[in-house]
Amino acid sequence: MNRHLTHILSALALSLATATVWADNNRGADNNASANNTTTYYINAPRFVRPILSQWISDYEQSHGGVRFAIAKTAETRQNSALDILTSESEPTSRSHKTFVARYAILPAVAKGSVAEQIVRKHNLNSKRIKALFFLKDDISENEPEPDGTDKAARQLTVYSAMSANSITAAFARFYSEDAGSYRGKKIAGDDAFLNQALAKDTKGITVNAVSNLFDIDSRQPVNGISVVAVDKDGQEAVSNLDKLLTALQSGSNNKDVDIEKIGFGYQDNKDLSDFVNWVATNGSRYTQRFGFLPVK
């Protein structure tokens, strides 16, 4: 009897261990079997990545049956997601694997025809002037403006940045060796897409955003009401058209002061997830230009 009981307990322990390993490797998967027995994996993604991500998912599923990927849009699916979109190489993640698949540029923006547009047009932006416009400085007092007037201009503008530690504005701050808490002005809750809306309400507002948030991918022009600000003396013509801008960024000329970040996937060790991510890394670049991104070098 005791030997029989021991065998039962051993088998039960083995089953529990196997189930635990399976659960860890399939966290974020919706395993409710449908008629065609597919598994759905959810992906946490900021809005500026969702259009190109949806295209990647659509293409992948056409040639890979038995598995589905979907963007997490509810609290439950976000909490139980299997993959995270990372918007910077320095963004922390709890996932065991990171693979970067595309690049994107972050540029300043103001409302078209605004007072802010008139002010920033007077200055050819470079790294020094951007830091003066966007970030608080301890080494220059209110009574000691910079000789070129950039500091005086900065005090006339309201900078809008996002609260999230994973926002585009946080990545922009790191690029300029600043802390996200060092931004001048006001912070906004929610997605980075809301930064554009703030500019529409403030004629002295300025922000930064991803190129794909600043341009309409169909018209290839800046989104309605937004004026994109060049970050070099010869770039103002390029920022009037998405394709011209991407070509200029891809060429690498005059880009030293432009923040170009990477997007990638954070994920656990799982064959379905690895297959999808590797497919995007190999095939996804065919859509980068269309959606306002750059291929990974």
mmCIF file of N, CA and C in Angstrom, residues 55-190:
data_model
loop_
_atom_site.group_PDB
_atom_site.id
_atom_site.type_symbol
_atom_site.label_atom_id
_atom_site.label_comp_id
_atom_site.label_asym_id
_atom_site.label_seq_id
_atom_site.Cartn_x
_atom_site.Cartn_y
_atom_site.Cartn_z
ATOM 1 N N GLN A 55 0.526 44.957 -39.595
ATOM 2 C CA GLN A 55 0.923 44.458 -40.909
ATOM 3 C C GLN A 55 1.802 43.219 -40.776
ATOM 4 N N TRP A 56 2.745 43.260 -39.856
ATOM 5 C CA TRP A 56 3.606 42.092 -39.622
ATOM 6 C C TRP A 56 2.777 40.878 -39.214
ATOM 7 N N ILE A 57 1.837 41.101 -38.301
ATOM 8 C CA ILE A 57 0.995 39.997 -37.833
ATOM 9 C C ILE A 57 0.192 39.416 -38.989
ATOM 10 N N SER A 58 -0.425 40.289 -39.792
ATOM 11 C CA SER A 58 -1.244 39.827 -40.911
ATOM 12 C C SER A 58 -0.437 38.980 -41.885
ATOM 13 N N ASP A 59 0.740 39.452 -42.240
ATOM 14 C CA ASP A 59 1.584 38.701 -43.176
ATOM 15 C C ASP A 59 2.024 37.369 -42.592
ATOM 16 N N TYR A 60 2.403 37.380 -41.345
ATOM 17 C CA TYR A 60 2.904 36.153 -40.713
ATOM 18 C C TYR A 60 1.817 35.091 -40.643
ATOM 19 N N GLU A 61 0.618 35.487 -40.275
ATOM 20 C CA GLU A 61 -0.454 34.511 -40.099
ATOM 21 C C GLU A 61 -0.918 33.902 -41.419
ATOM 22 N N GLN A 62 -0.661 34.582 -42.537
ATOM 23 C CA GLN A 62 -1.034 34.016 -43.837
ATOM 24 C C GLN A 62 -0.231 32.763 -44.171
ATOM 25 N N SER A 63 0.957 32.677 -43.632
ATOM 26 C CA SER A 63 1.812 31.531 -43.960
ATOM 27 C C SER A 63 2.138 30.644 -42.764
ATOM 28 N N HIS A 64 1.560 30.961 -41.597
ATOM 29 C CA HIS A 64 1.845 30.175 -40.394
ATOM 30 C C HIS A 64 0.535 29.884 -39.675
ATOM 31 N N GLY A 65 0.052 28.671 -39.836
ATOM 32 C CA GLY A 65 -1.204 28.274 -39.217
ATOM 33 C C GLY A 65 -1.009 27.793 -37.786
ATOM 34 N N GLY A 66 -2.121 27.695 -37.060
ATOM 35 C CA GLY A 66 -2.103 27.134 -35.714
ATOM 36 C C GLY A 66 -1.727 28.116 -34.622
ATOM 37 N N VAL A 67 -1.403 29.357 -34.987
ATOM 38 C CA VAL A 67 -1.021 30.341 -33.985
ATOM 39 C C VAL A 67 -1.489 31.720 -34.447
ATOM 40 N N ARG A 68 -1.933 32.536 -33.512
ATOM 41 C CA ARG A 68 -2.362 33.896 -33.805
ATOM 42 C C ARG A 68 -1.656 34.860 -32.872
ATOM 43 N N PHE A 69 -1.453 36.089 -33.372
ATOM 44 C CA PHE A 69 -0.907 37.165 -32.547
ATOM 45 C C PHE A 69 -1.873 38.333 -32.610
ATOM 46 N N ALA A 70 -2.043 39.002 -31.480
ATOM 47 C CA ALA A 70 -2.977 40.121 -31.411
ATOM 48 C C ALA A 70 -2.412 41.202 -30.500
ATOM 49 N N ILE A 71 -2.740 42.448 -30.796
ATOM 50 C CA ILE A 71 -2.299 43.573 -29.959
ATOM 51 C C ILE A 71 -3.165 43.626 -28.711
ATOM 52 N N ALA A 72 -2.533 43.707 -27.552
ATOM 53 C CA ALA A 72 -3.257 43.768 -26.280
ATOM 54 C C ALA A 72 -3.894 45.142 -26.122
ATOM 55 N N LYS A 73 -5.218 45.181 -25.990
ATOM 56 C CA LYS A 73 -5.928 46.460 -25.900
ATOM 57 C C LYS A 73 -6.797 46.575 -24.650
ATOM 58 N N THR A 74 -6.820 45.538 -23.828
ATOM 59 C CA THR A 74 -7.576 45.583 -22.576
ATOM 60 C C THR A 74 -6.613 45.359 -21.415
ATOM 61 N N ALA A 75 -7.053 45.713 -20.227
ATOM 62 C CA ALA A 75 -6.197 45.527 -19.050
ATOM 63 C C ALA A 75 -5.830 44.058 -18.874
ATOM 64 N N GLU A 76 -6.786 43.164 -19.133
ATOM 65 C CA GLU A 76 -6.533 41.740 -18.955
ATOM 66 C C GLU A 76 -5.505 41.215 -19.952
ATOM 67 N N THR A 77 -5.651 41.569 -21.243
ATOM 68 C CA THR A 77 -4.708 41.068 -22.240
ATOM 69 C C THR A 77 -3.330 41.706 -22.088
ATOM 70 N N ARG A 78 -3.287 42.964 -21.633
ATOM 71 C CA ARG A 78 -1.976 43.578 -21.380
ATOM 72 C C ARG A 78 -1.260 42.885 -20.232
ATOM 73 N N GLN A 79 -2.008 42.561 -19.192
ATOM 74 C CA GLN A 79 -1.410 41.904 -18.036
ATOM 75 C C GLN A 79 -0.922 40.501 -18.379
ATOM 76 N N ASN A 80 -1.619 39.833 -19.286
ATOM 77 C CA ASN A 80 -1.276 38.456 -19.642
ATOM 78 C C ASN A 80 -0.579 38.354 -20.992
ATOM 79 N N SER A 81 0.036 39.424 -21.433
ATOM 80 C CA SER A 81 0.674 39.424 -22.751
ATOM 81 C C SER A 81 1.906 38.528 -22.770
ATOM 82 N N ALA A 82 2.243 38.063 -23.972
ATOM 83 C CA ALA A 82 3.407 37.189 -24.153
ATOM 84 C C ALA A 82 4.616 37.943 -24.666
ATOM 85 N N LEU A 83 4.394 39.100 -25.305
ATOM 86 C CA LEU A 83 5.485 39.898 -25.853
ATOM 87 C C LEU A 83 5.267 41.367 -25.513
ATOM 88 N N ASP A 84 6.369 42.085 -25.354
ATOM 89 C CA ASP A 84 6.323 43.532 -25.183
ATOM 90 C C ASP A 84 7.086 44.175 -26.335
ATOM 91 N N ILE A 85 6.548 45.273 -26.862
ATOM 92 C CA ILE A 85 7.319 46.082 -27.793
ATOM 93 C C ILE A 85 8.224 47.006 -26.982
ATOM 94 N N LEU A 86 9.520 46.934 -27.232
ATOM 95 C CA LEU A 86 10.496 47.796 -26.582
ATOM 96 C C LEU A 86 10.785 48.968 -27.516
ATOM 97 N N THR A 87 10.824 50.181 -26.976
ATOM 98 C CA THR A 87 11.004 51.360 -27.816
ATOM 99 C C THR A 87 12.389 51.977 -27.678
ATOM 100 N N SER A 88 13.295 51.267 -27.032
ATOM 101 C CA SER A 88 14.673 51.731 -26.889
ATOM 102 C C SER A 88 15.530 50.560 -26.440
ATOM 103 N N GLU A 89 16.782 50.540 -26.865
ATOM 104 C CA GLU A 89 17.693 49.490 -26.418
ATOM 105 C C GLU A 89 17.927 49.546 -24.918
ATOM 106 N N SER A 90 17.760 50.722 -24.340
ATOM 107 C CA SER A 90 17.993 50.879 -22.908
ATOM 108 C C SER A 90 16.735 50.661 -22.070
ATOM 109 N N GLU A 91 15.599 50.379 -22.722
ATOM 110 C CA GLU A 91 14.362 50.167 -21.971
ATOM 111 C C GLU A 91 14.441 48.853 -21.191
ATOM 112 N N PRO A 92 14.185 48.886 -19.891
ATOM 113 C CA PRO A 92 14.238 47.647 -19.099
ATOM 114 C C PRO A 92 13.085 46.711 -19.435
ATOM 115 N N THR A 93 13.315 45.433 -19.286
ATOM 116 C CA THR A 93 12.271 44.436 -19.518
ATOM 117 C C THR A 93 12.495 43.237 -18.607
ATOM 118 N N SER A 94 11.396 42.616 -18.207
ATOM 119 C CA SER A 94 11.483 41.406 -17.387
ATOM 120 C C SER A 94 11.574 40.151 -18.247
ATOM 121 N N ARG A 95 11.454 40.312 -19.558
ATOM 122 C CA ARG A 95 11.524 39.156 -20.462
ATOM 123 C C ARG A 95 12.974 38.686 -20.612
ATOM 124 N N SER A 96 13.127 37.421 -20.910
ATOM 125 C CA SER A 96 14.477 36.834 -20.982
ATOM 126 C C SER A 96 15.170 37.090 -22.316
ATOM 127 N N HIS A 97 14.405 37.444 -23.366
ATOM 128 C CA HIS A 97 14.989 37.658 -24.697
ATOM 129 C C HIS A 97 14.594 39.035 -25.238
ATOM 130 N N LYS A 98 15.528 39.669 -25.963
ATOM 131 C CA LYS A 98 15.261 40.939 -26.642
ATOM 132 C C LYS A 98 15.787 40.843 -28.074
ATOM 133 N N THR A 99 14.945 41.224 -29.042
ATOM 134 C CA THR A 99 15.359 41.258 -30.448
ATOM 135 C C THR A 99 14.838 42.551 -31.070
ATOM 136 N N PHE A 100 15.747 43.345 -31.645
ATOM 137 C CA PHE A 100 15.348 44.630 -32.237
ATOM 138 C C PHE A 100 15.210 44.484 -33.747
ATOM 139 N N VAL A 101 14.119 45.063 -34.272
ATOM 140 C CA VAL A 101 13.728 44.762 -35.654
ATOM 141 C C VAL A 101 13.573 45.990 -36.550
ATOM 142 N N ALA A 102 13.585 47.190 -36.001
ATOM 143 C CA ALA A 102 13.432 48.408 -36.812
ATOM 144 C C ALA A 102 13.939 49.593 -36.011
ATOM 145 N N ARG A 103 14.061 50.742 -36.695
ATOM 146 C CA ARG A 103 14.471 51.981 -36.037
ATOM 147 C C ARG A 103 13.435 53.076 -36.315
ATOM 148 N N TYR A 104 13.440 54.087 -35.464
ATOM 149 C CA TYR A 104 12.549 55.226 -35.682
ATOM 150 C C TYR A 104 13.221 56.484 -35.148
ATOM 151 N N ALA A 105 12.868 57.620 -35.736
ATOM 152 C CA ALA A 105 13.429 58.901 -35.320
ATOM 153 C C ALA A 105 12.435 59.655 -34.444
ATOM 154 N N ILE A 106 12.985 60.423 -33.503
ATOM 155 C CA ILE A 106 12.184 61.302 -32.647
ATOM 156 C C ILE A 106 12.558 62.736 -32.984
ATOM 157 N N LEU A 107 11.549 63.551 -33.303
ATOM 158 C CA LEU A 107 11.796 64.933 -33.709
ATOM 159 C C LEU A 107 10.898 65.902 -32.936
ATOM 160 N N PRO A 108 11.342 67.153 -32.790
ATOM 161 C CA PRO A 108 10.494 68.168 -32.152
ATOM 162 C C PRO A 108 9.307 68.517 -33.046
ATOM 163 N N ALA A 109 8.248 68.984 -32.413
ATOM 164 C CA ALA A 109 7.053 69.400 -33.157
ATOM 165 C C ALA A 109 6.348 70.529 -32.420
ATOM 166 N N VAL A 110 5.705 71.383 -33.195
ATOM 167 C CA VAL A 110 4.899 72.487 -32.664
ATOM 168 C C VAL A 110 3.607 72.543 -33.475
ATOM 169 N N ALA A 111 2.661 73.345 -33.024
ATOM 170 C CA ALA A 111 1.437 73.530 -33.796
ATOM 171 C C ALA A 111 1.721 74.437 -34.994
ATOM 172 N N LYS A 112 1.152 74.074 -36.129
ATOM 173 C CA LYS A 112 1.362 74.860 -37.342
ATOM 174 C C LYS A 112 0.778 76.263 -37.180
ATOM 175 N N GLY A 113 1.598 77.287 -37.536
ATOM 176 C CA GLY A 113 1.144 78.662 -37.440
ATOM 177 C C GLY A 113 1.150 79.225 -36.029
ATOM 178 N N SER A 114 1.746 78.505 -35.083
ATOM 179 C CA SER A 114 1.724 78.919 -33.685
ATOM 180 C C SER A 114 2.850 79.896 -33.355
ATOM 181 N N VAL A 115 2.747 80.491 -32.186
ATOM 182 C CA VAL A 115 3.836 81.329 -31.678
ATOM 183 C C VAL A 115 5.097 80.491 -31.508
ATOM 184 N N ALA A 116 4.935 79.252 -31.045
ATOM 185 C CA ALA A 116 6.080 78.365 -30.865
ATOM 186 C C ALA A 116 6.814 78.134 -32.180
ATOM 187 N N GLU A 117 6.068 77.975 -33.267
ATOM 188 C CA GLU A 117 6.700 77.770 -34.570
ATOM 189 C C GLU A 117 7.536 78.992 -34.951
ATOM 190 N N GLN A 118 7.024 80.165 -34.725
ATOM 191 C CA GLN A 118 7.768 81.383 -35.036
ATOM 192 C C GLN A 118 9.056 81.468 -34.224
ATOM 193 N N ILE A 119 8.999 81.060 -32.967
ATOM 194 C CA ILE A 119 10.173 81.141 -32.098
ATOM 195 C C ILE A 119 11.254 80.151 -32.528
ATOM 196 N N VAL A 120 10.859 78.872 -32.742
ATOM 197 C CA VAL A 120 11.884 77.861 -33.043
ATOM 198 C C VAL A 120 12.454 78.038 -34.442
ATOM 199 N N ARG A 121 11.719 78.654 -35.350
ATOM 200 C CA ARG A 121 12.230 78.878 -36.702
ATOM 201 C C ARG A 121 13.405 79.858 -36.702
ATOM 202 N N LYS A 122 13.510 80.651 -35.650
ATOM 203 C CA LYS A 122 14.600 81.620 -35.567
ATOM 204 C C LYS A 122 15.926 80.964 -35.166
ATOM 205 N N HIS A 123 15.859 79.696 -34.727
ATOM 206 C CA HIS A 123 17.057 79.020 -34.241
ATOM 207 C C HIS A 123 17.253 77.720 -35.016
ATOM 208 N N ASN A 124 18.440 77.517 -35.562
ATOM 209 C CA ASN A 124 18.762 76.216 -36.150
ATOM 210 C C ASN A 124 19.077 75.267 -35.001
ATOM 211 N N LEU A 125 18.227 74.285 -34.798
ATOM 212 C CA LEU A 125 18.368 73.427 -33.629
ATOM 213 C C LEU A 125 19.551 72.481 -33.764
ATOM 214 N N ASN A 126 20.335 72.412 -32.708
ATOM 215 C CA ASN A 126 21.385 71.407 -32.573
ATOM 216 C C ASN A 126 21.285 70.873 -31.151
ATOM 217 N N SER A 127 22.196 69.998 -30.749
ATOM 218 C CA SER A 127 22.068 69.372 -29.436
ATOM 219 C C SER A 127 22.081 70.392 -28.301
ATOM 220 N N LYS A 128 22.941 71.405 -28.400
ATOM 221 C CA LYS A 128 23.023 72.416 -27.344
ATOM 222 C C LYS A 128 21.716 73.190 -27.234
ATOM 223 N N ARG A 129 21.148 73.602 -28.359
ATOM 224 C CA ARG A 129 19.920 74.393 -28.331
ATOM 225 C C ARG A 129 18.714 73.555 -27.928
ATOM 226 N N ILE A 130 18.707 72.281 -28.342
ATOM 227 C CA ILE A 130 17.612 71.395 -27.933
ATOM 228 C C ILE A 130 17.610 71.230 -26.416
ATOM 229 N N LYS A 131 18.773 71.024 -25.828
ATOM 230 C CA LYS A 131 18.855 70.866 -24.374
ATOM 231 C C LYS A 131 18.393 72.138 -23.674
ATOM 232 N N ALA A 132 18.728 73.293 -24.237
ATOM 233 C CA ALA A 132 18.305 74.555 -23.640
ATOM 234 C C ALA A 132 16.797 74.752 -23.745
ATOM 235 N N LEU A 133 16.212 74.308 -24.863
ATOM 236 C CA LEU A 133 14.769 74.474 -25.070
ATOM 237 C C LEU A 133 13.945 73.524 -24.212
ATOM 238 N N PHE A 134 14.414 72.275 -24.072
ATOM 239 C CA PHE A 134 13.564 71.238 -23.478
ATOM 240 C C PHE A 134 13.838 70.948 -22.008
ATOM 241 N N PHE A 135 15.046 71.185 -21.553
ATOM 242 C CA PHE A 135 15.411 70.696 -20.221
ATOM 243 C C PHE A 135 15.823 71.818 -19.280
ATOM 244 N N LEU A 136 15.517 71.609 -18.010
ATOM 245 C CA LEU A 136 15.935 72.546 -16.973
ATOM 246 C C LEU A 136 17.450 72.504 -16.829
ATOM 247 N N LYS A 137 18.014 73.660 -16.545
ATOM 248 C CA LYS A 137 19.467 73.713 -16.398
ATOM 249 C C LYS A 137 19.812 74.377 -15.077
ATOM 250 N N ASP A 138 20.749 73.780 -14.370
ATOM 251 C CA ASP A 138 21.184 74.342 -13.101
ATOM 252 C C ASP A 138 22.332 75.329 -13.279
ATOM 253 N N ASP A 139 23.013 75.252 -14.432
ATOM 254 C CA ASP A 139 24.227 76.044 -14.592
ATOM 255 C C ASP A 139 23.980 77.398 -15.244
ATOM 256 N N ILE A 140 22.742 77.679 -15.684
ATOM 257 C CA ILE A 140 22.424 78.983 -16.285
ATOM 258 C C ILE A 140 21.246 79.585 -15.527
ATOM 259 N N SER A 141 21.439 80.722 -14.955
ATOM 260 C CA SER A 141 20.390 81.344 -14.169
ATOM 261 C C SER A 141 19.412 82.064 -15.081
ATOM 262 N N GLU A 142 18.272 82.443 -14.515
ATOM 263 C CA GLU A 142 17.257 83.153 -15.285
ATOM 264 C C GLU A 142 17.793 84.492 -15.808
ATOM 265 N N ASN A 143 18.786 85.058 -15.132
ATOM 266 C CA ASN A 143 19.326 86.358 -15.520
ATOM 267 C C ASN A 143 20.542 86.264 -16.433
ATOM 268 N N GLU A 144 20.904 85.036 -16.815
ATOM 269 C CA GLU A 144 22.077 84.847 -17.653
ATOM 270 C C GLU A 144 21.724 83.994 -18.866
ATOM 271 N N PRO A 145 20.964 84.538 -19.806
ATOM 272 C CA PRO A 145 20.594 83.772 -20.999
ATOM 273 C C PRO A 145 21.801 83.477 -21.862
ATOM 274 N N GLU A 146 21.713 82.416 -22.650
ATOM 275 C CA GLU A 146 22.793 82.088 -23.568
ATOM 276 C C GLU A 146 22.927 83.188 -24.614
ATOM 277 N N PRO A 147 24.149 83.401 -25.119
ATOM 278 C CA PRO A 147 24.379 84.499 -26.068
ATOM 279 C C PRO A 147 23.488 84.473 -27.302
ATOM 280 N N ASP A 148 23.088 83.263 -27.770
ATOM 281 C CA ASP A 148 22.288 83.207 -28.995
ATOM 282 C C ASP A 148 20.790 83.350 -28.733
ATOM 283 N N GLY A 149 20.419 83.544 -27.489
ATOM 284 C CA GLY A 149 19.019 83.768 -27.172
ATOM 285 C C GLY A 149 18.193 82.517 -27.009
ATOM 286 N N THR A 150 18.795 81.333 -27.103
ATOM 287 C CA THR A 150 18.031 80.094 -26.992
ATOM 288 C C THR A 150 17.383 79.960 -25.630
ATOM 289 N N ASP A 151 18.109 80.333 -24.572
ATOM 290 C CA ASP A 151 17.554 80.201 -23.234
ATOM 291 C C ASP A 151 16.355 81.130 -23.040
ATOM 292 N N LYS A 152 16.441 82.318 -23.597
ATOM 293 C CA LYS A 152 15.317 83.254 -23.533
ATOM 294 C C LYS A 152 14.111 82.689 -24.272
ATOM 295 N N ALA A 153 14.346 82.087 -25.444
ATOM 296 C CA ALA A 153 13.259 81.464 -26.211
ATOM 297 C C ALA A 153 12.625 80.330 -25.427
ATOM 298 N N ALA A 154 13.464 79.544 -24.723
ATOM 299 C CA ALA A 154 12.944 78.408 -23.972
ATOM 300 C C ALA A 154 11.962 78.853 -22.896
ATOM 301 N N ARG A 155 12.215 79.990 -22.283
ATOM 302 C CA ARG A 155 11.342 80.453 -21.214
ATOM 303 C C ARG A 155 10.003 80.974 -21.746
ATOM 304 N N GLN A 156 9.912 81.146 -23.047
ATOM 305 C CA GLN A 156 8.642 81.575 -23.649
ATOM 306 C C GLN A 156 7.764 80.379 -24.045
ATOM 307 N N LEU A 157 8.343 79.181 -24.074
ATOM 308 C CA LEU A 157 7.635 78.010 -24.563
ATOM 309 C C LEU A 157 7.216 77.097 -23.420
ATOM 310 N N THR A 158 6.190 76.291 -23.687
ATOM 311 C CA THR A 158 5.764 75.254 -22.747
ATOM 312 C C THR A 158 6.086 73.895 -23.354
ATOM 313 N N VAL A 159 6.954 73.161 -22.706
ATOM 314 C CA VAL A 159 7.334 71.832 -23.184
ATOM 315 C C VAL A 159 6.340 70.802 -22.658
ATOM 316 N N TYR A 160 5.864 69.940 -23.546
ATOM 317 C CA TYR A 160 4.965 68.851 -23.146
ATOM 318 C C TYR A 160 5.710 67.525 -23.258
ATOM 319 N N SER A 161 5.742 66.780 -22.165
ATOM 320 C CA SER A 161 6.361 65.450 -22.155
ATOM 321 C C SER A 161 5.394 64.462 -21.518
ATOM 322 N N ALA A 162 5.673 63.178 -21.667
ATOM 323 C CA ALA A 162 4.776 62.132 -21.157
ATOM 324 C C ALA A 162 5.240 61.638 -19.792
ATOM 325 N N MET A 163 4.303 61.174 -18.991
ATOM 326 C CA MET A 163 4.614 60.693 -17.646
ATOM 327 C C MET A 163 5.276 59.322 -17.647
ATOM 328 N N SER A 164 4.940 58.492 -18.613
ATOM 329 C CA SER A 164 5.400 57.102 -18.602
ATOM 330 C C SER A 164 6.919 57.000 -18.718
ATOM 331 N N ALA A 165 7.501 56.087 -17.931
ATOM 332 C CA ALA A 165 8.945 55.863 -17.986
ATOM 333 C C ALA A 165 9.351 55.209 -19.302
ATOM 334 N N ASN A 166 8.390 54.616 -20.018
ATOM 335 C CA ASN A 166 8.678 53.968 -21.300
ATOM 336 C C ASN A 166 8.229 54.815 -22.488
ATOM 337 N N SER A 167 7.971 56.091 -22.266
ATOM 338 C CA SER A 167 7.476 56.939 -23.337
ATOM 339 C C SER A 167 8.586 57.342 -24.293
ATOM 340 N N ILE A 168 8.178 57.889 -25.425
ATOM 341 C CA ILE A 168 9.124 58.418 -26.405
ATOM 342 C C ILE A 168 9.924 59.570 -25.803
ATOM 343 N N THR A 169 9.265 60.401 -24.998
ATOM 344 C CA THR A 169 9.970 61.536 -24.410
ATOM 345 C C THR A 169 11.042 61.075 -23.425
ATOM 346 N N ALA A 170 10.838 59.942 -22.759
ATOM 347 C CA ALA A 170 11.871 59.404 -21.852
ATOM 348 C C ALA A 170 13.093 58.961 -22.648
ATOM 349 N N ALA A 171 12.868 58.309 -23.783
ATOM 350 C CA ALA A 171 13.980 57.887 -24.642
ATOM 351 C C ALA A 171 14.735 59.101 -25.175
ATOM 352 N N PHE A 172 14.002 60.140 -25.551
ATOM 353 C CA PHE A 172 14.607 61.379 -26.058
ATOM 354 C C PHE A 172 15.498 62.018 -24.991
ATOM 355 N N ALA A 173 15.028 62.020 -23.753
ATOM 356 C CA ALA A 173 15.823 62.579 -22.656
ATOM 357 C C ALA A 173 17.121 61.793 -22.475
ATOM 358 N N ARG A 174 17.044 60.477 -22.520
ATOM 359 C CA ARG A 174 18.260 59.654 -22.357
ATOM 360 C C ARG A 174 19.256 59.933 -23.472
ATOM 361 N N PHE A 175 18.767 60.151 -24.694
ATOM 362 C CA PHE A 175 19.659 60.422 -25.820
ATOM 363 C C PHE A 175 20.490 61.672 -25.561
ATOM 364 N N TYR A 176 19.902 62.655 -24.898
ATOM 365 C CA TYR A 176 20.610 63.895 -24.606
ATOM 366 C C TYR A 176 21.210 63.896 -23.197
ATOM 367 N N SER A 177 21.367 62.696 -22.640
ATOM 368 C CA SER A 177 21.995 62.526 -21.313
ATOM 369 C C SER A 177 21.245 63.298 -20.234
ATOM 370 N N GLU A 178 19.939 63.323 -20.342
ATOM 371 C CA GLU A 178 19.092 63.992 -19.363
ATOM 372 C C GLU A 178 18.145 62.964 -18.734
ATOM 373 N N ASP A 179 17.604 63.328 -17.598
ATOM 374 C CA ASP A 179 16.599 62.507 -16.937
ATOM 375 C C ASP A 179 15.213 62.952 -17.388
ATOM 376 N N ALA A 180 14.283 62.008 -17.480
ATOM 377 C CA ALA A 180 12.931 62.362 -17.920
ATOM 378 C C ALA A 180 12.276 63.376 -16.994
ATOM 379 N N GLY A 181 12.701 63.418 -15.751
ATOM 380 C CA GLY A 181 12.160 64.387 -14.810
ATOM 381 C C GLY A 181 12.716 65.785 -14.990
ATOM 382 N N SER A 182 13.672 65.945 -15.903
ATOM 383 C CA SER A 182 14.313 67.245 -16.119
ATOM 384 C C SER A 182 13.629 68.095 -17.185
ATOM 385 N N TYR A 183 12.566 67.579 -17.784
ATOM 386 C CA TYR A 183 11.859 68.375 -18.798
ATOM 387 C C TYR A 183 11.260 69.632 -18.175
ATOM 388 N N ARG A 184 11.321 70.706 -18.915
ATOM 389 C CA ARG A 184 10.559 71.893 -18.549
ATOM 390 C C ARG A 184 9.075 71.608 -18.771
ATOM 391 N N GLY A 185 8.222 72.510 -18.318
ATOM 392 C CA GLY A 185 6.825 72.501 -18.724
ATOM 393 C C GLY A 185 5.927 71.497 -18.047
ATOM 394 N N LYS A 186 5.047 70.856 -18.856
ATOM 395 C CA LYS A 186 3.958 70.039 -18.328
ATOM 396 C C LYS A 186 4.080 68.578 -18.780
ATOM 397 N N LYS A 187 3.585 67.675 -17.923
ATOM 398 C CA LYS A 187 3.572 66.250 -18.254
ATOM 399 C C LYS A 187 2.142 65.791 -18.518
ATOM 400 N N ILE A 188 2.022 64.862 -19.455
ATOM 401 C CA ILE A 188 0.721 64.370 -19.882
ATOM 402 C C ILE A 188 0.639 62.866 -19.641
ATOM 403 N N ALA A 189 -0.486 62.414 -19.115
ATOM 404 C CA ALA A 189 -0.709 60.984 -18.907
ATOM 405 C C ALA A 189 -1.194 60.345 -20.200
ATOM 406 N N GLY A 190 -0.922 59.060 -20.332
ATOM 407 C CA GLY A 190 -1.424 58.325 -21.489
ATOM 408 C C GLY A 190 -0.395 58.178 -22.587
#
